[in-house]
Coordinates of C-alpha atoms in Angstrom, one line a residue:
M15 CA 157.5 76.4 155.4
L16 CA 160.0 76.8 152.5
A17 CA 158.3 78.0 149.3
K18 CA 158.9 75.9 146.2
A19 CA 160.4 78.9 144.4
N20 CA 163.2 78.8 147.0
Y21 CA 164.1 75.2 146.4
P22 CA 167.0 76.1 144.1
K23 CA 168.5 78.3 146.8
L24 CA 168.3 75.4 149.2
F25 CA 170.0 73.0 146.7
R26 CA 172.7 75.6 146.2
L27 CA 173.2 75.9 150.0
V28 CA 173.6 72.2 150.3
A29 CA 176.1 72.2 147.4
L30 CA 178.1 75.0 149.1
L31 CA 178.1 73.3 152.6
A32 CA 179.2 70.0 151.1
A33 CA 182.0 71.6 149.2
L34 CA 183.1 73.5 152.3
S35 CA 183.3 70.3 154.3
I36 CA 186.2 69.3 152.1
V37 CA 188.0 72.6 152.4
V38 CA 187.9 72.7 156.2
R39 CA 189.9 69.5 156.3
P40 CA 193.2 70.5 157.7
S41 CA 195.3 69.1 154.9
V42 CA 196.8 70.2 151.6
K43 CA 194.9 67.5 149.8
G44 CA 191.6 68.9 151.1
I45 CA 192.5 72.4 149.8
L46 CA 193.5 70.9 146.4
V47 CA 190.1 69.3 146.0
G48 CA 187.8 71.8 147.9
I49 CA 189.0 75.1 146.4
P50 CA 188.7 74.0 142.8
L51 CA 185.2 72.6 143.6
L52 CA 184.1 75.9 145.2
G53 CA 185.6 77.9 142.4
F54 CA 183.8 75.8 139.7
L55 CA 180.5 76.0 141.6
F56 CA 180.6 79.8 141.7
W57 CA 181.6 80.1 138.1
F58 CA 179.1 77.6 136.8
D59 CA 176.4 79.3 138.9
R60 CA 177.0 82.6 137.2
E61 CA 177.1 81.0 133.7
F62 CA 174.0 78.8 134.2
R63 CA 171.8 81.7 135.3
E64 CA 171.9 82.9 131.7
R65 CA 170.2 79.6 130.7
D66 CA 172.2 79.6 127.4
A67 CA 175.5 78.5 128.9
P68 CA 178.2 77.0 126.7
S69 CA 179.9 76.0 129.9
A70 CA 177.4 73.1 130.0
S71 CA 179.6 71.5 127.3
Y72 CA 182.1 70.6 129.9
Y73 CA 180.2 70.8 133.1
W74 CA 179.5 67.1 132.8
L75 CA 183.3 66.5 132.6
I76 CA 183.9 68.4 135.9
A77 CA 181.1 66.5 137.5
L78 CA 182.9 63.2 136.6
V79 CA 186.4 64.2 137.5
L80 CA 186.2 66.2 140.7
P81 CA 184.5 63.4 142.8
L82 CA 187.1 60.9 141.5
L83 CA 189.9 63.3 142.5
A84 CA 188.3 63.6 146.0
F85 CA 188.1 59.8 146.2
G86 CA 191.7 59.2 145.2
L87 CA 193.2 61.9 147.5
L88 CA 190.9 61.9 150.5
G89 CA 188.7 58.8 150.6
D90 CA 185.1 57.8 150.4
A91 CA 183.8 60.6 152.8
A92 CA 185.2 63.3 150.5
F93 CA 183.9 61.4 147.5
L94 CA 180.4 61.6 149.0
A95 CA 180.8 65.3 149.8
A96 CA 182.0 66.2 146.2
S97 CA 179.3 64.1 144.5
L98 CA 176.6 65.4 146.8
S99 CA 177.7 69.0 146.2
L100 CA 177.6 68.6 142.4
A101 CA 174.3 66.7 142.5
S102 CA 172.6 69.4 144.6
F103 CA 174.0 72.1 142.3
S104 CA 172.7 70.2 139.3
L105 CA 169.2 69.9 140.7
A106 CA 169.2 73.7 141.3
V107 CA 170.2 74.3 137.7
L108 CA 167.7 71.9 136.2
W109 CA 164.9 73.3 138.4
E110 CA 165.5 76.8 137.1
W111 CA 166.1 75.6 133.6
S112 CA 162.9 73.7 133.4
G113 CA 160.8 76.6 134.6
D114 CA 158.2 74.2 136.1
P115 CA 156.3 75.6 139.0
T116 CA 156.0 72.4 141.1
F117 CA 158.5 69.9 142.3
P118 CA 156.5 66.8 141.3
K119 CA 156.1 68.1 137.7
F120 CA 159.8 68.8 137.6
L121 CA 160.7 65.3 138.8
K122 CA 158.3 63.9 136.1
N123 CA 159.9 65.9 133.4
L124 CA 163.3 65.0 134.6
E125 CA 162.4 61.3 134.6
N126 CA 161.1 61.5 131.1
R127 CA 164.3 63.3 129.9
V128 CA 166.6 60.8 131.6
R129 CA 164.6 57.9 130.1
T130 CA 165.0 59.5 126.7
R131 CA 168.7 59.9 127.1
L132 CA 169.0 56.3 128.2
S133 CA 166.8 55.1 125.4
K134 CA 168.9 56.9 122.8
F135 CA 172.0 55.3 124.3
L136 CA 170.4 51.9 124.2
S137 CA 169.2 52.3 120.7
G138 CA 172.6 53.3 119.5
Q139 CA 171.7 56.9 118.6
L140 CA 174.0 58.4 121.2
G141 CA 176.1 55.4 122.0
F142 CA 179.2 56.6 120.4
S143 CA 179.2 60.2 121.7
F144 CA 182.0 60.9 124.0
P145 CA 179.9 62.3 126.9
T146 CA 177.4 59.4 126.8
L147 CA 180.1 56.8 126.8
L148 CA 182.0 58.3 129.8
V149 CA 178.8 58.7 131.8
A150 CA 177.7 55.2 131.0
I151 CA 181.0 53.9 132.2
A152 CA 180.9 56.1 135.4
V153 CA 177.3 54.9 136.3
S154 CA 178.2 51.3 135.6
T155 CA 181.3 51.5 137.8
A156 CA 179.4 53.3 140.6
F157 CA 176.7 50.7 140.8
F158 CA 178.6 47.5 140.1
A159 CA 181.9 48.2 141.7
W160 CA 181.9 50.9 144.4
F161 CA 178.4 50.4 145.7
A162 CA 178.9 46.6 145.9
D163 CA 182.3 47.0 147.6
G164 CA 180.9 49.5 150.1
V165 CA 178.1 47.2 151.1
K166 CA 180.5 44.2 151.3
E167 CA 183.1 46.1 153.4
A168 CA 180.8 48.4 155.3
E169 CA 183.2 48.8 158.3
T170 CA 186.1 49.8 156.1
F171 CA 184.2 52.0 153.7
P172 CA 181.1 53.2 155.5
W173 CA 180.4 56.1 153.1
L174 CA 181.1 54.4 149.8
P175 CA 177.6 53.0 149.0
F176 CA 176.1 56.4 149.5
A177 CA 178.9 58.1 147.6
A178 CA 178.5 55.7 144.7
L179 CA 174.7 56.5 144.5
A180 CA 175.4 60.2 144.7
Y181 CA 178.1 59.9 142.0
A182 CA 175.7 58.0 139.7
L183 CA 173.0 60.7 140.2
T184 CA 175.5 63.5 139.6
S185 CA 176.7 61.9 136.3
V186 CA 173.1 61.5 134.9
L187 CA 172.1 65.0 136.0
A188 CA 175.3 66.5 134.5
L189 CA 174.6 64.7 131.2
D190 CA 171.0 66.0 131.2
I191 CA 172.2 69.6 131.7
Y192 CA 174.7 69.1 128.8
Y193 CA 172.0 67.9 126.4
L194 CA 169.5 70.5 127.5
S195 CA 172.0 73.2 126.7
S196 CA 173.0 71.7 123.3
E197 CA 169.3 71.5 122.3
G198 CA 168.7 75.0 123.5
R199 CA 171.4 76.3 121.2
Q200 CA 169.9 74.7 118.1
R201 CA 167.8 77.7 117.1
D202 CA 168.0 76.9 113.4
C203 CA 166.0 73.7 113.8
K204 CA 162.7 74.1 111.9
K205 CA 159.7 72.4 113.3
T206 CA 159.0 69.9 110.5
L207 CA 156.0 67.6 109.7
V208 CA 157.1 64.6 107.6
G209 CA 154.7 62.1 105.9
F210 CA 154.1 59.9 102.9
L211 CA 152.2 60.8 99.8
S212 CA 150.4 58.0 98.1
K213 CA 147.5 57.7 95.7
P214 CA 147.5 61.3 94.6
E215 CA 144.1 61.2 93.0
L216 CA 140.6 62.1 94.3
G217 CA 137.2 60.7 93.2
A218 CA 133.8 62.3 93.8
T219 CA 130.2 61.3 94.1
A220 CA 127.0 63.3 93.5
C221 CA 125.7 64.9 96.7
P222 CA 122.7 67.3 96.2
D223 CA 122.8 67.9 100.0
P224 CA 126.4 67.8 101.1
P225 CA 127.2 67.4 104.9
R226 CA 127.2 70.7 106.8
P227 CA 128.6 71.5 110.2
P228 CA 128.1 71.3 113.0
H229 CA 126.5 67.9 112.8
C230 CA 127.8 66.6 109.5
H231 CA 125.4 63.6 109.3
R232 CA 126.3 61.5 106.3
T233 CA 124.4 58.9 104.3
K234 CA 125.8 55.4 104.6
A235 CA 126.1 52.9 101.8
P236 CA 124.0 49.7 102.1
K237 CA 125.4 47.2 104.5
G238 CA 128.1 45.1 102.9
Q239 CA 128.7 47.7 100.1
K240 CA 131.4 50.3 99.8
K241 CA 130.5 53.7 98.5
S242 CA 132.6 54.1 95.4
A243 CA 133.4 57.3 93.5
D244 CA 131.8 57.8 90.1
Y245 CA 133.7 60.8 89.0
E246 CA 137.5 61.3 88.8
L247 CA 138.8 64.8 89.3
T248 CA 140.6 66.6 86.5
A249 CA 143.5 69.1 86.8
E250 CA 141.0 72.0 86.5
D251 CA 138.9 70.5 89.3
Y252 CA 142.0 70.5 91.5
R253 CA 142.6 74.2 90.7
T254 CA 138.9 75.0 91.5
L255 CA 139.1 73.3 94.9
A256 CA 142.4 75.1 95.6
R257 CA 140.8 78.5 95.0
K258 CA 137.8 77.6 97.1
Y259 CA 139.7 76.2 100.1
S260 CA 142.4 78.7 100.2
D261 CA 139.9 80.5 102.4
P262 CA 140.4 79.3 106.0
E263 CA 136.7 79.5 106.7
N264 CA 135.9 77.1 103.9
L265 CA 138.7 74.9 105.0
E266 CA 137.3 74.9 108.5
Q267 CA 134.0 73.6 107.2
A268 CA 135.8 70.8 105.3
L269 CA 137.7 69.8 108.4
R270 CA 134.6 69.7 110.5
C271 CA 132.9 67.3 108.1
N272 CA 135.9 65.6 106.6
V273 CA 134.6 66.3 103.1
L274 CA 135.4 68.6 100.1
V275 CA 132.6 69.9 98.0
L276 CA 133.2 70.6 94.3
E277 CA 130.6 72.7 92.4
K278 CA 130.7 71.8 88.7
E279 CA 128.2 72.5 86.0
N280 CA 125.5 73.4 88.6
K281 CA 126.1 70.1 90.3
K282 CA 127.6 69.4 93.7
L283 CA 130.1 66.6 94.1
C284 CA 131.4 65.3 97.4
I285 CA 134.9 64.0 98.0
S286 CA 134.7 62.0 101.2
P287 CA 136.9 61.2 103.0
P288 CA 139.6 63.1 101.1
N289 CA 143.2 62.0 101.7
V290 CA 144.4 65.6 101.4
L291 CA 142.8 66.6 104.7
P292 CA 144.7 64.8 107.5
A293 CA 147.9 66.8 107.1
P294 CA 146.0 70.2 107.2
A295 CA 144.1 69.0 110.2
I296 CA 147.3 68.5 112.0
L297 CA 148.4 72.1 111.2
W298 CA 145.0 73.4 112.2
N299 CA 145.4 71.8 115.7
E300 CA 146.8 74.2 118.2
K301 CA 149.5 71.8 119.4
Y302 CA 151.2 71.9 115.9
K303 CA 150.8 75.6 115.1
D304 CA 154.6 76.1 115.2
V305 CA 155.3 73.8 112.3
Q306 CA 157.4 75.7 109.7
R307 CA 158.0 73.0 107.1
V308 CA 156.0 70.1 105.7
E309 CA 157.7 67.4 103.7
F310 CA 156.0 64.5 101.8
I311 CA 157.9 61.4 100.7
V312 CA 156.4 60.1 97.4
A313 CA 155.6 56.4 96.8
D314 CA 156.5 56.0 93.1
D315 CA 154.3 52.9 92.6
T316 CA 151.2 54.8 93.6
V317 CA 151.8 57.8 91.3
K318 CA 153.2 56.2 88.1
D319 CA 149.7 55.7 86.6
V320 CA 148.4 59.2 87.5
P321 CA 148.5 61.7 84.6
Q322 CA 151.1 64.4 85.2
D323 CA 148.7 67.3 85.1
Q324 CA 146.4 65.6 87.7
Y325 CA 149.4 64.8 89.9
E326 CA 150.5 68.5 89.8
G327 CA 147.0 69.6 90.5
Y328 CA 146.8 67.3 93.5
K329 CA 150.1 68.6 94.9
H330 CA 148.9 72.2 94.4
L331 CA 145.6 71.5 96.2
L332 CA 147.5 69.9 99.1
T333 CA 149.9 72.8 99.4
T334 CA 147.1 75.3 99.3
L335 CA 145.2 73.5 102.1
L336 CA 148.3 73.4 104.3
K337 CA 148.9 77.1 103.9
A338 CA 145.3 77.8 104.6
A339 CA 145.5 75.8 107.8
K340 CA 148.6 77.6 108.8
K341 CA 146.8 81.0 108.3
R342 CA 144.6 80.1 111.3
H343 CA 147.7 80.8 113.5
G344 CA 148.8 83.9 111.7
G345 CA 151.0 82.4 109.1
G346 CA 150.6 80.6 105.8
E347 CA 152.7 82.1 103.1
D348 CA 156.0 81.4 105.0
L349 CA 155.1 77.7 105.3
E350 CA 157.6 75.5 103.3
V351 CA 156.0 72.6 101.5
S352 CA 158.1 70.1 99.6
F353 CA 157.7 66.7 97.8
E354 CA 160.7 64.4 98.0
E355 CA 160.4 62.8 94.6
N356 CA 164.1 62.0 94.4
L357 CA 163.5 59.6 97.3
M358 CA 160.7 57.8 95.6
V359 CA 160.0 54.5 97.4
E360 CA 157.9 51.3 96.9
S361 CA 154.9 51.5 99.1
Y362 CA 154.9 47.8 100.3
D363 CA 158.5 47.2 101.4
V364 CA 158.7 48.1 105.1
V365 CA 162.5 47.5 105.4
E366 CA 163.4 49.4 102.3
L367 CA 161.0 52.2 103.3
Y368 CA 162.6 52.5 106.7
K369 CA 166.2 52.4 105.3
K370 CA 165.6 55.1 102.8
V371 CA 163.6 57.5 105.1
N372 CA 166.0 57.0 107.9
R373 CA 169.0 57.6 105.6
K374 CA 167.3 60.8 104.3
Y375 CA 166.7 62.3 107.8
D376 CA 169.7 60.8 109.6
R377 CA 171.8 64.0 109.9
E378 CA 168.8 66.2 110.8
L379 CA 167.5 63.8 113.4
A380 CA 170.9 63.6 115.0
Q381 CA 170.9 67.4 115.4
C382 CA 167.2 68.3 115.6
S383 CA 165.1 65.3 116.4
H384 CA 163.1 67.3 118.9
A385 CA 161.8 69.5 116.0
F386 CA 160.4 66.6 113.9
V387 CA 156.8 65.3 113.9
F388 CA 156.1 62.2 111.7
N389 CA 152.6 61.9 110.2
L390 CA 151.6 58.2 110.5
T391 CA 148.2 58.7 108.8
G392 CA 149.1 59.0 105.1
G393 CA 150.1 56.1 102.9
T394 CA 149.8 52.4 103.2
S395 CA 150.2 50.2 106.3
A396 CA 153.8 49.5 105.3
M397 CA 154.5 53.2 105.1
S398 CA 153.0 53.8 108.5
A399 CA 155.1 51.0 110.0
A400 CA 158.3 52.3 108.4
I401 CA 157.8 55.9 109.5
T402 CA 156.9 54.8 113.0
L403 CA 160.3 53.1 113.3
V404 CA 161.9 56.3 112.1
A405 CA 159.9 58.4 114.6
I406 CA 161.5 56.4 117.4
R407 CA 164.8 58.3 116.7
G408 CA 165.7 60.7 119.6
L409 CA 163.0 63.1 120.7
A410 CA 161.0 63.0 117.5
K411 CA 157.2 62.6 117.8
G412 CA 154.6 60.7 115.9
V413 CA 151.0 61.8 115.1
Y414 CA 148.0 60.4 113.4
V415 CA 144.4 61.5 112.5
K416 CA 141.6 59.1 113.5
Q417 CA 139.3 58.5 110.5
A418 CA 136.6 56.0 111.6
S419 CA 135.0 57.9 114.4
D420 CA 132.1 60.3 115.2
P421 CA 131.6 62.5 112.1
R422 CA 130.3 65.3 114.4
V423 CA 133.9 65.7 115.8
P424 CA 136.1 68.1 113.8
L425 CA 139.0 66.5 112.1
W426 CA 141.5 68.6 114.0
D427 CA 140.2 67.2 117.3
K428 CA 140.9 63.7 116.0
V429 CA 144.6 64.4 115.9
V430 CA 146.4 61.9 118.3
P431 CA 150.0 62.4 119.3
V432 CA 152.2 59.3 119.6
T433 CA 155.4 59.1 121.7
L434 CA 157.5 56.0 121.3
D435 CA 160.9 55.1 122.6
I436 CA 163.2 52.1 122.9
Y437 CA 161.3 50.9 126.0
D438 CA 158.1 50.4 124.1
I439 CA 160.0 48.3 121.5
S440 CA 161.8 46.3 124.1
E441 CA 158.6 45.5 126.0
S442 CA 157.0 44.4 122.7
A443 CA 159.9 42.1 122.0
Q444 CA 159.6 40.3 125.4
E445 CA 158.4 36.7 125.5
P446 CA 154.9 36.3 127.1
G447 CA 155.1 36.0 130.8
E448 CA 158.4 37.8 131.2

């Protein structure tokens, strides 16, 4: 039985045999098509084994042109052979490029990638790129013209339906290789967590016995009443908290119980749940240990009444917590934290929020969408809705931190990834019963 590790060799063998079937035709036209096809296969094979192949920038063009040349000069049988050769070769390349150990997992990842390419095309994010337009035209022509003609005139063009399907598959696989290569070359893309900052102020309540891990049981307010803070933190309080929670061990306790404890004048004050902890909880989570930059978009209507010294203290505390969380993974000081105050937005206008944030990150998302994670937790409901719409762009991800759940579960275990694409939006827009 053939081992799965040898599947790429089998695909390459199929590609070689299909290309040779064109060369062995005793005609000048067969040589004009088959020899270039064989030559390109051998050359691309050498280039793609290095994984970082600039040749992928025009492999998709060869995959579109050579089968058409075979079709025009030799007919539908040669069209099928050329398309099958390039499709088999593409599968071999993608198999090795993905590095997945099993064929089912590879197919699943391939399906997800193809869905993403298609969703970006449908949402207009790649619709005007030259490779995507050509491939879209090629696939549409293969399905709606050649395949239909082949089925209708099966006696005249017996191979055309199969050739059309092979050509469509070749086009999509070649485009996938092209974009995998272009993403692989974007080494300067920094993994970035983006979120909103609103209500930059913390209040505390007296707590002689603050919650402690691992159980973190908390006293609840009487039914129908909300537990309100009776002490507003000063700028000095923020600095005191920053000094305390710059220690990752202290931060871990805070994340376990979702509470900060301030010791002031021999009293203990609890800030629970503090809105500065969700972002550090994300960085504490193992899945987001490679985040290199954190950016906060400021909502100006939620900060205008906050004294400047308290606002600066709040930002300093938040920055300290983020760097302390990053230390868990061996970093911290190299973490970039910024507050986009020149992009101040109103917290209630979803459309305006979306427009400004999308405009701000448009260029970076076009080049590095796979490196972006959007925090849906912070801010108002309108902010969460707006940033969710931005997160749909390309390969960007969303993430949020569950707040109302078992207090015995650490905050970093409440981090939930969110993956959205154009399919989710289109399904939501359908009429009931469709």
